[in-house]
Structure formats: C-alpha cells, structure tokens
Amino acid sequence: MVQGTLPDGSPVTLPEALREPAVVVASDYFHSYSVVGLLTVVGVLFVAVAFGAGRLLRPVVPTPEKLLTYECGVDPVGEGWAHTQVRYYVYAFLYVIFAVDSIFLFPWATVFAAPGYGATTLVEMFVFLGFLTVGLLYAYKKGVLAWT
C-alpha cells in the first residue's frame, strides 16, 4: 500500500497495483511530447546555424551593378510600376468561385448517395447552385464575361 495526500490535504491509500500503471501511462504520454519538443529544438537550431554560417561565410562586396533591379537578364528600363486591368482580377475571382463549386460537389455527391440524406442534400445543393447562378448572372449583366 502506498500512502499519499490529495491536493486538499486529505490522506489517501492506494494499492501498489493501482499506482504503477498510472505512472507508466503518464511517462509514456510525456515521453511522446519530449520527442516532439526535442525534434523541434533540433530543427530550429539547424536552421539558425545554417543561416548564421551563411551570413558569416558569404562575401559582402556591394557594387552599383549588384544594387540594380534584375529581372530575367534584362536591364530595367522605364518606371517600375506596371498597370494591370481590373478585369483580370474578376476572371481570377470567377475561377475561384467555380473551383470552390467543384470542390463542394464531390463530397456532396458521396453524401447524397448515403441513405437518409438524399432530400436534405439535394435542397442544400440547389440553394448553393442558386447563389452561384445569381453571381454568374450579375457578372454577365455587368459585362464582365464579354471578351474584348
């Protein structure tokens, strides 16, 4: 028998057989976290040492040519600001909408096939497709989909 006290100070007596498995389970539990913590520390140290070594070993000789903006081997000419038309963002936005739609359709099809979910998922899908249709009609009405 093992004698001990609870946090409130009351005495407790446990048989040795009941006490031992709890210690083993707790040590296994914390051992798993210690392995994760050790790997995290080793990973952070590895990256810090690599960056530190790179900073110490690299040559630092700034020249005017090295400070120029470099892109694809072509010297920069003109201003560095490029104007992009808004319609390209709208096309990207429409693509994202329909990509999300296709991602939603695959799980919906598997749930629709499950017994007991047919009518509910069918209504949900028509509501979802209704929102997409309203958005597509709005884009069409604003002339976004007209190719110029």
mmCIF file of N, CA and C in Angstrom:
data_model
loop_
_atom_site.group_PDB
_atom_site.id
_atom_site.type_symbol
_atom_site.label_atom_id
_atom_site.label_comp_id
_atom_site.label_asym_id
_atom_site.label_seq_id
_atom_site.Cartn_x
_atom_site.Cartn_y
_atom_site.Cartn_z
ATOM 1 N N MET A 1 0.827 -1.181 0.000
ATOM 2 C CA MET A 1 0.000 0.000 0.000
ATOM 3 C C MET A 1 0.876 1.251 0.000
ATOM 4 N N VAL A 2 0.428 2.238 -0.773
ATOM 5 C CA VAL A 2 1.161 3.491 -0.869
ATOM 6 C C VAL A 2 0.319 4.572 -0.219
ATOM 7 N N GLN A 3 0.927 5.316 0.667
ATOM 8 C CA GLN A 3 0.240 6.402 1.357
ATOM 9 C C GLN A 3 0.553 7.705 0.636
ATOM 10 N N GLY A 4 -0.439 8.578 0.549
ATOM 11 C CA GLY A 4 -0.238 9.876 -0.070
ATOM 12 C C GLY A 4 -1.301 10.843 0.384
ATOM 13 N N THR A 5 -1.265 12.043 -0.149
ATOM 14 C CA THR A 5 -2.274 13.045 0.188
ATOM 15 C C THR A 5 -2.811 13.640 -1.105
ATOM 16 N N LEU A 6 -4.053 14.035 -1.041
ATOM 17 C CA LEU A 6 -4.687 14.730 -2.157
ATOM 18 C C LEU A 6 -4.326 16.204 -2.084
ATOM 19 N N PRO A 7 -4.596 16.980 -3.151
ATOM 20 C CA PRO A 7 -4.270 18.418 -3.110
ATOM 21 C C PRO A 7 -4.945 19.172 -1.967
ATOM 22 N N ASP A 8 -6.101 18.687 -1.521
ATOM 23 C CA ASP A 8 -6.755 19.377 -0.409
ATOM 24 C C ASP A 8 -6.208 18.947 0.948
ATOM 25 N N GLY A 9 -5.231 18.022 1.000
ATOM 26 C CA GLY A 9 -4.578 17.617 2.231
ATOM 27 C C GLY A 9 -5.131 16.354 2.853
ATOM 28 N N SER A 10 -6.211 15.793 2.306
ATOM 29 C CA SER A 10 -6.781 14.580 2.895
ATOM 30 C C SER A 10 -5.919 13.371 2.525
ATOM 31 N N PRO A 11 -5.723 12.440 3.454
ATOM 32 C CA PRO A 11 -4.870 11.278 3.188
ATOM 33 C C PRO A 11 -5.573 10.291 2.260
ATOM 34 N N VAL A 12 -4.776 9.575 1.481
ATOM 35 C CA VAL A 12 -5.296 8.560 0.574
ATOM 36 C C VAL A 12 -4.326 7.386 0.564
ATOM 37 N N THR A 13 -4.880 6.185 0.484
ATOM 38 C CA THR A 13 -4.071 4.981 0.425
ATOM 39 C C THR A 13 -4.428 4.228 -0.842
ATOM 40 N N LEU A 14 -3.428 3.980 -1.663
ATOM 41 C CA LEU A 14 -3.638 3.256 -2.919
ATOM 42 C C LEU A 14 -2.844 1.965 -2.912
ATOM 43 N N PRO A 15 -3.420 0.894 -3.428
ATOM 44 C CA PRO A 15 -2.622 -0.313 -3.603
ATOM 45 C C PRO A 15 -1.536 -0.057 -4.647
ATOM 46 N N GLU A 16 -0.421 -0.713 -4.525
ATOM 47 C CA GLU A 16 0.707 -0.533 -5.458
ATOM 48 C C GLU A 16 0.305 -0.866 -6.889
ATOM 49 N N ALA A 17 -0.580 -1.852 -7.067
ATOM 50 C CA ALA A 17 -1.004 -2.263 -8.402
ATOM 51 C C ALA A 17 -1.778 -1.161 -9.114
ATOM 52 N N LEU A 18 -2.525 -0.339 -8.369
ATOM 53 C CA LEU A 18 -3.267 0.751 -8.989
ATOM 54 C C LEU A 18 -2.374 1.945 -9.281
ATOM 55 N N ARG A 19 -1.351 2.160 -8.492
ATOM 56 C CA ARG A 19 -0.487 3.320 -8.655
ATOM 57 C C ARG A 19 0.456 3.160 -9.838
ATOM 58 N N GLU A 20 0.991 1.998 -10.042
ATOM 59 C CA GLU A 20 2.037 1.776 -11.043
ATOM 60 C C GLU A 20 1.577 2.024 -12.479
ATOM 61 N N PRO A 21 0.399 1.535 -12.950
ATOM 62 C CA PRO A 21 0.017 1.799 -14.342
ATOM 63 C C PRO A 21 -0.155 3.277 -14.641
ATOM 64 N N ALA A 22 -0.606 4.065 -13.677
ATOM 65 C CA ALA A 22 -0.775 5.493 -13.923
ATOM 66 C C ALA A 22 0.563 6.165 -14.166
ATOM 67 N N VAL A 23 1.586 5.738 -13.441
ATOM 68 C CA VAL A 23 2.920 6.304 -13.635
ATOM 69 C C VAL A 23 3.455 5.925 -15.001
ATOM 70 N N VAL A 24 3.242 4.684 -15.424
ATOM 71 C CA VAL A 24 3.727 4.224 -16.725
ATOM 72 C C VAL A 24 3.018 4.962 -17.846
ATOM 73 N N VAL A 25 1.699 5.125 -17.740
ATOM 74 C CA VAL A 25 0.937 5.831 -18.768
ATOM 75 C C VAL A 25 1.380 7.287 -18.841
ATOM 76 N N ALA A 26 1.566 7.925 -17.704
ATOM 77 C CA ALA A 26 1.993 9.329 -17.695
ATOM 78 C C ALA A 26 3.382 9.477 -18.292
ATOM 79 N N SER A 27 4.279 8.556 -17.977
ATOM 80 C CA SER A 27 5.629 8.683 -18.530
ATOM 81 C C SER A 27 5.621 8.456 -20.039
ATOM 82 N N ASP A 28 4.799 7.521 -20.535
ATOM 83 C CA ASP A 28 4.690 7.333 -21.988
ATOM 84 C C ASP A 28 4.101 8.573 -22.653
ATOM 85 N N TYR A 29 3.123 9.164 -22.001
ATOM 86 C CA TYR A 29 2.463 10.361 -22.528
ATOM 87 C C TYR A 29 3.460 11.511 -22.657
ATOM 88 N N PHE A 30 4.211 11.779 -21.598
ATOM 89 C CA PHE A 30 5.168 12.880 -21.643
ATOM 90 C C PHE A 30 6.384 12.532 -22.492
ATOM 91 N N HIS A 31 6.711 11.263 -22.630
ATOM 92 C CA HIS A 31 7.822 10.865 -23.500
ATOM 93 C C HIS A 31 7.514 11.221 -24.946
ATOM 94 N N SER A 32 6.269 11.051 -25.367
ATOM 95 C CA SER A 32 5.889 11.412 -26.733
ATOM 96 C C SER A 32 6.079 12.906 -26.969
ATOM 97 N N TYR A 33 5.670 13.715 -26.011
ATOM 98 C CA TYR A 33 5.846 15.154 -26.155
ATOM 99 C C TYR A 33 7.312 15.556 -26.083
ATOM 100 N N SER A 34 8.098 14.862 -25.294
ATOM 101 C CA SER A 34 9.518 15.211 -25.215
ATOM 102 C C SER A 34 10.215 14.925 -26.539
ATOM 103 N N VAL A 35 9.819 13.873 -27.242
ATOM 104 C CA VAL A 35 10.409 13.590 -28.558
ATOM 105 C C VAL A 35 10.045 14.693 -29.545
ATOM 106 N N VAL A 36 8.787 15.115 -29.546
ATOM 107 C CA VAL A 36 8.364 16.199 -30.444
ATOM 108 C C VAL A 36 9.095 17.493 -30.097
ATOM 109 N N GLY A 37 9.208 17.797 -28.808
ATOM 110 C CA GLY A 37 9.923 19.002 -28.385
ATOM 111 C C GLY A 37 11.388 18.972 -28.757
ATOM 112 N N LEU A 38 12.022 17.811 -28.584
ATOM 113 C CA LEU A 38 13.432 17.682 -28.942
ATOM 114 C C LEU A 38 13.641 17.861 -30.439
ATOM 115 N N LEU A 39 12.780 17.259 -31.257
ATOM 116 C CA LEU A 39 12.897 17.430 -32.707
ATOM 117 C C LEU A 39 12.661 18.878 -33.125
ATOM 118 N N THR A 40 11.751 19.563 -32.455
ATOM 119 C CA THR A 40 11.517 20.969 -32.764
ATOM 120 C C THR A 40 12.742 21.811 -32.442
ATOM 121 N N VAL A 41 13.340 21.582 -31.288
ATOM 122 C CA VAL A 41 14.535 22.328 -30.898
ATOM 123 C C VAL A 41 15.679 22.044 -31.865
ATOM 124 N N VAL A 42 15.888 20.774 -32.228
ATOM 125 C CA VAL A 42 16.958 20.426 -33.175
ATOM 126 C C VAL A 42 16.708 21.077 -34.529
ATOM 127 N N GLY A 43 15.456 21.086 -34.983
ATOM 128 C CA GLY A 43 15.135 21.717 -36.264
ATOM 129 C C GLY A 43 15.397 23.212 -36.253
ATOM 130 N N VAL A 44 14.981 23.888 -35.187
ATOM 131 C CA VAL A 44 15.200 25.334 -35.090
ATOM 132 C C VAL A 44 16.694 25.641 -35.015
ATOM 133 N N LEU A 45 17.433 24.855 -34.244
ATOM 134 C CA LEU A 45 18.886 25.062 -34.166
ATOM 135 C C LEU A 45 19.562 24.823 -35.507
ATOM 136 N N PHE A 46 19.123 23.800 -36.235
ATOM 137 C CA PHE A 46 19.711 23.511 -37.550
ATOM 138 C C PHE A 46 19.521 24.695 -38.502
ATOM 139 N N VAL A 47 18.325 25.236 -38.538
ATOM 140 C CA VAL A 47 18.060 26.377 -39.417
ATOM 141 C C VAL A 47 18.852 27.600 -38.959
ATOM 142 N N ALA A 48 18.908 27.851 -37.650
ATOM 143 C CA ALA A 48 19.648 29.013 -37.145
ATOM 144 C C ALA A 48 21.134 28.899 -37.449
ATOM 145 N N VAL A 49 21.707 27.709 -37.278
ATOM 146 C CA VAL A 49 23.131 27.511 -37.580
ATOM 147 C C VAL A 49 23.381 27.681 -39.071
ATOM 148 N N ALA A 50 22.486 27.168 -39.923
ATOM 149 C CA ALA A 50 22.670 27.301 -41.371
ATOM 150 C C ALA A 50 22.628 28.765 -41.799
ATOM 151 N N PHE A 51 21.649 29.519 -41.288
ATOM 152 C CA PHE A 51 21.580 30.941 -41.644
ATOM 153 C C PHE A 51 22.764 31.715 -41.081
ATOM 154 N N GLY A 52 23.167 31.408 -39.860
ATOM 155 C CA GLY A 52 24.318 32.086 -39.268
ATOM 156 C C GLY A 52 25.601 31.806 -40.028
ATOM 157 N N ALA A 53 25.807 30.545 -40.419
ATOM 158 C CA ALA A 53 27.008 30.195 -41.185
ATOM 159 C C ALA A 53 26.999 30.883 -42.547
ATOM 160 N N GLY A 54 25.844 30.936 -43.167
ATOM 161 C CA GLY A 54 25.751 31.629 -44.455
ATOM 162 C C GLY A 54 26.064 33.101 -44.337
ATOM 163 N N ARG A 55 25.598 33.707 -43.256
ATOM 164 C CA ARG A 55 25.858 35.134 -43.060
ATOM 165 C C ARG A 55 27.333 35.403 -42.778
ATOM 166 N N LEU A 56 27.975 34.503 -42.039
ATOM 167 C CA LEU A 56 29.387 34.694 -41.716
ATOM 168 C C LEU A 56 30.313 34.386 -42.889
ATOM 169 N N LEU A 57 29.951 33.435 -43.727
ATOM 170 C CA LEU A 57 30.847 32.976 -44.791
ATOM 171 C C LEU A 57 30.672 33.684 -46.127
ATOM 172 N N ARG A 58 29.573 34.374 -46.323
ATOM 173 C CA ARG A 58 29.350 34.991 -47.633
ATOM 174 C C ARG A 58 30.199 36.250 -47.795
ATOM 175 N N PRO A 59 30.636 36.523 -49.010
ATOM 176 C CA PRO A 59 31.359 37.771 -49.253
ATOM 177 C C PRO A 59 30.370 38.930 -49.383
ATOM 178 N N VAL A 60 30.735 40.062 -48.804
ATOM 179 C CA VAL A 60 29.884 41.248 -48.873
ATOM 180 C C VAL A 60 30.669 42.330 -49.604
ATOM 181 N N VAL A 61 30.386 42.471 -50.902
ATOM 182 C CA VAL A 61 31.045 43.486 -51.720
ATOM 183 C C VAL A 61 29.966 44.169 -52.561
ATOM 184 N N PRO A 62 29.269 45.171 -52.001
ATOM 185 C CA PRO A 62 28.216 45.826 -52.779
ATOM 186 C C PRO A 62 28.805 46.708 -53.878
ATOM 187 N N THR A 63 28.264 46.589 -55.062
ATOM 188 C CA THR A 63 28.646 47.434 -56.202
ATOM 189 C C THR A 63 27.368 48.021 -56.787
ATOM 190 N N PRO A 64 27.485 49.084 -57.573
ATOM 191 C CA PRO A 64 26.263 49.659 -58.172
ATOM 192 C C PRO A 64 25.506 48.654 -59.042
ATOM 193 N N GLU A 65 26.229 47.766 -59.726
ATOM 194 C CA GLU A 65 25.559 46.770 -60.567
ATOM 195 C C GLU A 65 24.757 45.786 -59.724
ATOM 196 N N LYS A 66 25.286 45.436 -58.547
ATOM 197 C CA LYS A 66 24.579 44.492 -57.692
ATOM 198 C C LYS A 66 23.341 45.101 -57.056
ATOM 199 N N LEU A 67 23.300 46.415 -56.950
ATOM 200 C CA LEU A 67 22.170 47.079 -56.324
ATOM 201 C C LEU A 67 21.051 47.402 -57.310
ATOM 202 N N LEU A 68 21.266 47.135 -58.618
ATOM 203 C CA LEU A 68 20.225 47.366 -59.615
ATOM 204 C C LEU A 68 19.143 46.291 -59.517
ATOM 205 N N THR A 69 17.934 46.662 -59.951
ATOM 206 C CA THR A 69 16.862 45.676 -60.058
ATOM 207 C C THR A 69 17.180 44.764 -61.228
ATOM 208 N N TYR A 70 17.075 43.470 -61.026
ATOM 209 C CA TYR A 70 17.449 42.498 -62.048
ATOM 210 C C TYR A 70 16.264 41.601 -62.326
ATOM 211 N N GLU A 71 15.926 41.485 -63.608
ATOM 212 C CA GLU A 71 14.833 40.589 -63.946
ATOM 213 C C GLU A 71 15.120 39.932 -65.284
ATOM 214 N N CYS A 72 15.339 38.657 -65.261
ATOM 215 C CA CYS A 72 15.490 37.826 -66.463
ATOM 216 C C CYS A 72 16.645 38.275 -67.348
ATOM 217 N N GLY A 73 17.671 38.835 -66.790
ATOM 218 C CA GLY A 73 18.827 39.217 -67.583
ATOM 219 C C GLY A 73 18.645 40.482 -68.381
ATOM 220 N N VAL A 74 17.542 41.179 -68.230
ATOM 221 C CA VAL A 74 17.265 42.397 -68.986
ATOM 222 C C VAL A 74 17.436 43.581 -68.042
ATOM 223 N N ASP A 75 18.167 44.581 -68.491
ATOM 224 C CA ASP A 75 18.335 45.782 -67.678
ATOM 225 C C ASP A 75 16.994 46.487 -67.527
ATOM 226 N N PRO A 76 16.724 47.028 -66.360
ATOM 227 C CA PRO A 76 15.450 47.712 -66.164
ATOM 228 C C PRO A 76 15.396 49.002 -66.968
ATOM 229 N N VAL A 77 14.280 49.189 -67.667
ATOM 230 C CA VAL A 77 14.076 50.380 -68.474
ATOM 231 C C VAL A 77 12.707 50.944 -68.117
ATOM 232 N N GLY A 78 12.625 52.239 -67.916
ATOM 233 C CA GLY A 78 11.346 52.862 -67.608
ATOM 234 C C GLY A 78 11.043 52.785 -66.122
ATOM 235 N N GLU A 79 9.781 53.065 -65.812
ATOM 236 C CA GLU A 79 9.381 53.047 -64.413
ATOM 237 C C GLU A 79 9.079 51.623 -63.963
ATOM 238 N N GLY A 80 9.114 51.404 -62.685
ATOM 239 C CA GLY A 80 8.920 50.065 -62.149
ATOM 240 C C GLY A 80 7.468 49.730 -61.851
ATOM 241 N N TRP A 81 6.544 50.563 -62.263
ATOM 242 C CA TRP A 81 5.143 50.339 -61.964
ATOM 243 C C TRP A 81 4.427 49.869 -63.226
ATOM 244 N N ALA A 82 3.786 48.713 -63.142
ATOM 245 C CA ALA A 82 3.047 48.180 -64.286
ATOM 246 C C ALA A 82 1.558 48.231 -63.981
ATOM 247 N N HIS A 83 0.785 48.724 -64.899
ATOM 248 C CA HIS A 83 -0.654 48.816 -64.718
ATOM 249 C C HIS A 83 -1.312 47.528 -65.195
ATOM 250 N N THR A 84 -2.213 47.002 -64.379
ATOM 251 C CA THR A 84 -2.937 45.791 -64.721
ATOM 252 C C THR A 84 -4.417 46.114 -64.733
ATOM 253 N N GLN A 85 -5.105 45.602 -65.739
ATOM 254 C CA GLN A 85 -6.531 45.895 -65.828
ATOM 255 C C GLN A 85 -7.308 45.087 -64.794
ATOM 256 N N VAL A 86 -8.382 45.680 -64.311
ATOM 257 C CA VAL A 86 -9.173 45.075 -63.251
ATOM 258 C C VAL A 86 -9.863 43.807 -63.731
ATOM 259 N N ARG A 87 -10.174 43.704 -65.000
ATOM 260 C CA ARG A 87 -10.933 42.548 -65.466
ATOM 261 C C ARG A 87 -10.184 41.239 -65.239
ATOM 262 N N TYR A 88 -8.865 41.279 -65.196
ATOM 263 C CA TYR A 88 -8.116 40.053 -64.936
ATOM 264 C C TYR A 88 -8.362 39.557 -63.511
ATOM 265 N N TYR A 89 -8.529 40.479 -62.590
ATOM 266 C CA TYR A 89 -8.866 40.091 -61.224
ATOM 267 C C TYR A 89 -10.265 39.486 -61.165
ATOM 268 N N VAL A 90 -11.171 40.023 -61.956
ATOM 269 C CA VAL A 90 -12.530 39.485 -61.986
ATOM 270 C C VAL A 90 -12.519 38.068 -62.556
ATOM 271 N N TYR A 91 -11.715 37.834 -63.599
ATOM 272 C CA TYR A 91 -11.607 36.478 -64.143
ATOM 273 C C TYR A 91 -11.042 35.523 -63.095
ATOM 274 N N ALA A 92 -10.052 35.974 -62.369
ATOM 275 C CA ALA A 92 -9.480 35.135 -61.319
ATOM 276 C C ALA A 92 -10.512 34.861 -60.234
ATOM 277 N N PHE A 93 -11.301 35.860 -59.893
ATOM 278 C CA PHE A 93 -12.340 35.690 -58.883
ATOM 279 C C PHE A 93 -13.399 34.695 -59.351
ATOM 280 N N LEU A 94 -13.810 34.791 -60.609
ATOM 281 C CA LEU A 94 -14.778 33.832 -61.140
ATOM 282 C C LEU A 94 -14.203 32.424 -61.155
ATOM 283 N N TYR A 95 -12.926 32.302 -61.476
ATOM 284 C CA TYR A 95 -12.299 30.977 -61.447
ATOM 285 C C TYR A 95 -12.326 30.397 -60.033
ATOM 286 N N VAL A 96 -12.012 31.211 -59.048
ATOM 287 C CA VAL A 96 -12.013 30.734 -57.667
ATOM 288 C C VAL A 96 -13.417 30.292 -57.259
ATOM 289 N N ILE A 97 -14.429 31.045 -57.675
ATOM 290 C CA ILE A 97 -15.807 30.669 -57.343
ATOM 291 C C ILE A 97 -16.134 29.295 -57.902
ATOM 292 N N PHE A 98 -15.789 29.055 -59.156
ATOM 293 C CA PHE A 98 -16.142 27.770 -59.759
ATOM 294 C C PHE A 98 -15.228 26.649 -59.286
ATOM 295 N N ALA A 99 -14.028 26.958 -58.869
ATOM 296 C CA ALA A 99 -13.168 25.937 -58.269
ATOM 297 C C ALA A 99 -13.737 25.497 -56.925
ATOM 298 N N VAL A 100 -14.222 26.452 -56.139
ATOM 299 C CA VAL A 100 -14.854 26.115 -54.867
ATOM 300 C C VAL A 100 -16.121 25.307 -55.117
ATOM 301 N N ASP A 101 -16.832 25.659 -56.160
ATOM 302 C CA ASP A 101 -18.039 24.906 -56.510
ATOM 303 C C ASP A 101 -17.700 23.451 -56.814
ATOM 304 N N SER A 102 -16.663 23.222 -57.587
ATOM 305 C CA SER A 102 -16.312 21.842 -57.930
ATOM 306 C C SER A 102 -15.790 21.089 -56.712
ATOM 307 N N ILE A 103 -15.092 21.767 -55.820
ATOM 308 C CA ILE A 103 -14.616 21.113 -54.597
ATOM 309 C C ILE A 103 -15.797 20.741 -53.705
ATOM 310 N N PHE A 104 -16.850 21.541 -53.717
ATOM 311 C CA PHE A 104 -18.019 21.253 -52.898
ATOM 312 C C PHE A 104 -18.861 20.127 -53.498
ATOM 313 N N LEU A 105 -18.830 19.972 -54.810
ATOM 314 C CA LEU A 105 -19.675 18.968 -55.459
ATOM 315 C C LEU A 105 -19.240 17.536 -55.165
ATOM 316 N N PHE A 106 -17.966 17.271 -55.041
ATOM 317 C CA PHE A 106 -17.514 15.895 -54.832
ATOM 318 C C PHE A 106 -17.965 15.332 -53.484
ATOM 319 N N PRO A 107 -17.757 16.019 -52.356
ATOM 320 C CA PRO A 107 -18.282 15.471 -51.098
ATOM 321 C C PRO A 107 -19.808 15.419 -51.088
ATOM 322 N N TRP A 108 -20.447 16.375 -51.753
ATOM 323 C CA TRP A 108 -21.898 16.375 -51.810
ATOM 324 C C TRP A 108 -22.398 15.115 -52.498
ATOM 325 N N ALA A 109 -21.749 14.702 -53.560
ATOM 326 C CA ALA A 109 -22.174 13.513 -54.290
ATOM 327 C C ALA A 109 -22.052 12.262 -53.424
ATOM 328 N N THR A 110 -21.037 12.181 -52.596
ATOM 329 C CA THR A 110 -20.895 10.998 -51.742
ATOM 330 C C THR A 110 -21.930 10.998 -50.626
ATOM 331 N N VAL A 111 -22.259 12.171 -50.061
ATOM 332 C CA VAL A 111 -23.276 12.234 -49.017
ATOM 333 C C VAL A 111 -24.657 11.994 -49.610
ATOM 334 N N PHE A 112 -24.873 12.482 -50.823
ATOM 335 C CA PHE A 112 -26.169 12.310 -51.482
ATOM 336 C C PHE A 112 -26.478 10.829 -51.675
ATOM 337 N N ALA A 113 -25.452 10.024 -51.912
ATOM 338 C CA ALA A 113 -25.642 8.595 -52.116
ATOM 339 C C ALA A 113 -25.927 7.853 -50.818
ATOM 340 N N ALA A 114 -25.611 8.448 -49.666
ATOM 341 C CA ALA A 114 -25.840 7.783 -48.381
ATOM 342 C C ALA A 114 -27.338 7.743 -48.080
ATOM 343 N N PRO A 115 -27.817 6.659 -47.484
ATOM 344 C CA PRO A 115 -29.254 6.567 -47.194
ATOM 345 C C PRO A 115 -29.672 7.565 -46.112
ATOM 346 N N GLY A 116 -30.824 8.208 -46.344
ATOM 347 C CA GLY A 116 -31.363 9.132 -45.369
ATOM 348 C C GLY A 116 -30.954 10.576 -45.564
ATOM 349 N N TYR A 117 -30.034 10.859 -46.476
ATOM 350 C CA TYR A 117 -29.564 12.233 -46.679
ATOM 351 C C TYR A 117 -29.957 12.801 -48.041
ATOM 352 N N GLY A 118 -30.662 12.064 -48.844
ATOM 353 C CA GLY A 118 -30.940 12.476 -50.220
ATOM 354 C C GLY A 118 -31.653 13.793 -50.347
ATOM 355 N N ALA A 119 -32.818 13.950 -49.718
ATOM 356 C CA ALA A 119 -33.625 15.155 -49.904
ATOM 357 C C ALA A 119 -32.936 16.385 -49.309
ATOM 358 N N THR A 120 -32.340 16.234 -48.142
ATOM 359 C CA THR A 120 -31.684 17.371 -47.493
ATOM 360 C C THR A 120 -30.515 17.879 -48.315
ATOM 361 N N THR A 121 -29.672 16.980 -48.761
ATOM 362 C CA THR A 121 -28.502 17.415 -49.536
ATOM 363 C C THR A 121 -28.901 17.940 -50.907
ATOM 364 N N LEU A 122 -29.991 17.426 -51.462
ATOM 365 C CA LEU A 122 -30.452 17.939 -52.752
ATOM 366 C C LEU A 122 -30.904 19.393 -52.614
ATOM 367 N N VAL A 123 -31.648 19.707 -51.554
ATOM 368 C CA VAL A 123 -32.093 21.084 -51.319
ATOM 369 C C VAL A 123 -30.887 21.987 -51.071
ATOM 370 N N GLU A 124 -29.933 21.523 -50.252
ATOM 371 C CA GLU A 124 -28.744 22.327 -49.985
ATOM 372 C C GLU A 124 -27.969 22.621 -51.266
ATOM 373 N N MET A 125 -27.878 21.628 -52.149
ATOM 374 C CA MET A 125 -27.124 21.839 -53.388
ATOM 375 C C MET A 125 -27.836 22.827 -54.298
ATOM 376 N N PHE A 126 -29.167 22.773 -54.357
ATOM 377 C CA PHE A 126 -29.868 23.743 -55.192
ATOM 378 C C PHE A 126 -29.763 25.151 -54.630
ATOM 379 N N VAL A 127 -29.733 25.305 -53.323
ATOM 380 C CA VAL A 127 -29.508 26.630 -52.724
ATOM 381 C C VAL A 127 -28.116 27.131 -53.088
ATOM 382 N N PHE A 128 -27.126 26.254 -52.958
ATOM 383 C CA PHE A 128 -25.748 26.623 -53.299
ATOM 384 C C PHE A 128 -25.625 26.992 -54.778
ATOM 385 N N LEU A 129 -26.200 26.176 -55.659
ATOM 386 C CA LEU A 129 -26.150 26.478 -57.090
ATOM 387 C C LEU A 129 -26.943 27.739 -57.414
ATOM 388 N N GLY A 130 -27.978 28.025 -56.636
ATOM 389 C CA GLY A 130 -28.724 29.265 -56.826
ATOM 390 C C GLY A 130 -27.861 30.490 -56.541
ATOM 391 N N PHE A 131 -27.087 30.434 -55.454
ATOM 392 C CA PHE A 131 -26.168 31.546 -55.166
ATOM 393 C C PHE A 131 -25.151 31.718 -56.279
ATOM 394 N N LEU A 132 -24.608 30.621 -56.770
ATOM 395 C CA LEU A 132 -23.638 30.719 -57.860
ATOM 396 C C LEU A 132 -24.275 31.270 -59.135
ATOM 397 N N THR A 133 -25.512 30.881 -59.409
ATOM 398 C CA THR A 133 -26.199 31.372 -60.596
ATOM 399 C C THR A 133 -26.456 32.870 -60.495
ATOM 400 N N VAL A 134 -26.855 33.326 -59.323
ATOM 401 C CA VAL A 134 -27.080 34.764 -59.137
ATOM 402 C C VAL A 134 -25.779 35.531 -59.363
ATOM 403 N N GLY A 135 -24.665 35.018 -58.828
ATOM 404 C CA GLY A 135 -23.373 35.670 -59.048
ATOM 405 C C GLY A 135 -22.963 35.674 -60.509
ATOM 406 N N LEU A 136 -23.207 34.564 -61.187
ATOM 407 C CA LEU A 136 -22.860 34.486 -62.613
ATOM 408 C C LEU A 136 -23.735 35.433 -63.438
ATOM 409 N N LEU A 137 -25.027 35.504 -63.136
ATOM 410 C CA LEU A 137 -25.906 36.432 -63.848
ATOM 411 C C LEU A 137 -25.508 37.886 -63.587
ATOM 412 N N TYR A 138 -25.099 38.207 -62.366
ATOM 413 C CA TYR A 138 -24.634 39.548 -62.057
ATOM 414 C C TYR A 138 -23.390 39.894 -62.873
ATOM 415 N N ALA A 139 -22.452 38.947 -62.935
ATOM 416 C CA ALA A 139 -21.238 39.182 -63.712
ATOM 417 C C ALA A 139 -21.567 39.348 -65.197
ATOM 418 N N TYR A 140 -22.500 38.562 -65.695
ATOM 419 C CA TYR A 140 -22.900 38.668 -67.101
ATOM 420 C C TYR A 140 -23.577 40.010 -67.370
ATOM 421 N N LYS A 141 -24.447 40.429 -66.455
ATOM 422 C CA LYS A 141 -25.175 41.691 -66.627
ATOM 423 C C LYS A 141 -24.238 42.894 -66.594
ATOM 424 N N LYS A 142 -23.164 42.815 -65.782
ATOM 425 C CA LYS A 142 -22.190 43.909 -65.707
ATOM 426 C C LYS A 142 -21.236 43.906 -66.899
ATOM 427 N N GLY A 143 -21.290 42.887 -67.744
ATOM 428 C CA GLY A 143 -20.437 42.827 -68.921
ATOM 429 C C GLY A 143 -19.053 42.283 -68.657
ATOM 430 N N VAL A 144 -18.889 41.639 -67.530
ATOM 431 C CA VAL A 144 -17.557 41.106 -67.161
ATOM 432 C C VAL A 144 -17.191 39.950 -68.075
ATOM 433 N N LEU A 145 -18.160 39.169 -68.485
ATOM 434 C CA LEU A 145 -17.873 37.963 -69.260
ATOM 435 C C LEU A 145 -17.739 38.246 -70.751
ATOM 436 N N ALA A 146 -17.917 39.486 -71.186
ATOM 437 C CA ALA A 146 -17.757 39.833 -72.590
ATOM 438 C C ALA A 146 -16.277 39.918 -72.919
ATOM 439 N N TRP A 147 -15.810 39.090 -73.834
ATOM 440 C CA TRP A 147 -14.410 39.057 -74.204
ATOM 441 C C TRP A 147 -14.127 40.184 -75.187
ATOM 442 N N THR A 148 -13.168 41.052 -74.845
ATOM 443 C CA THR A 148 -12.838 42.174 -75.735
ATOM 444 C C THR A 148 -11.436 42.084 -76.237
#
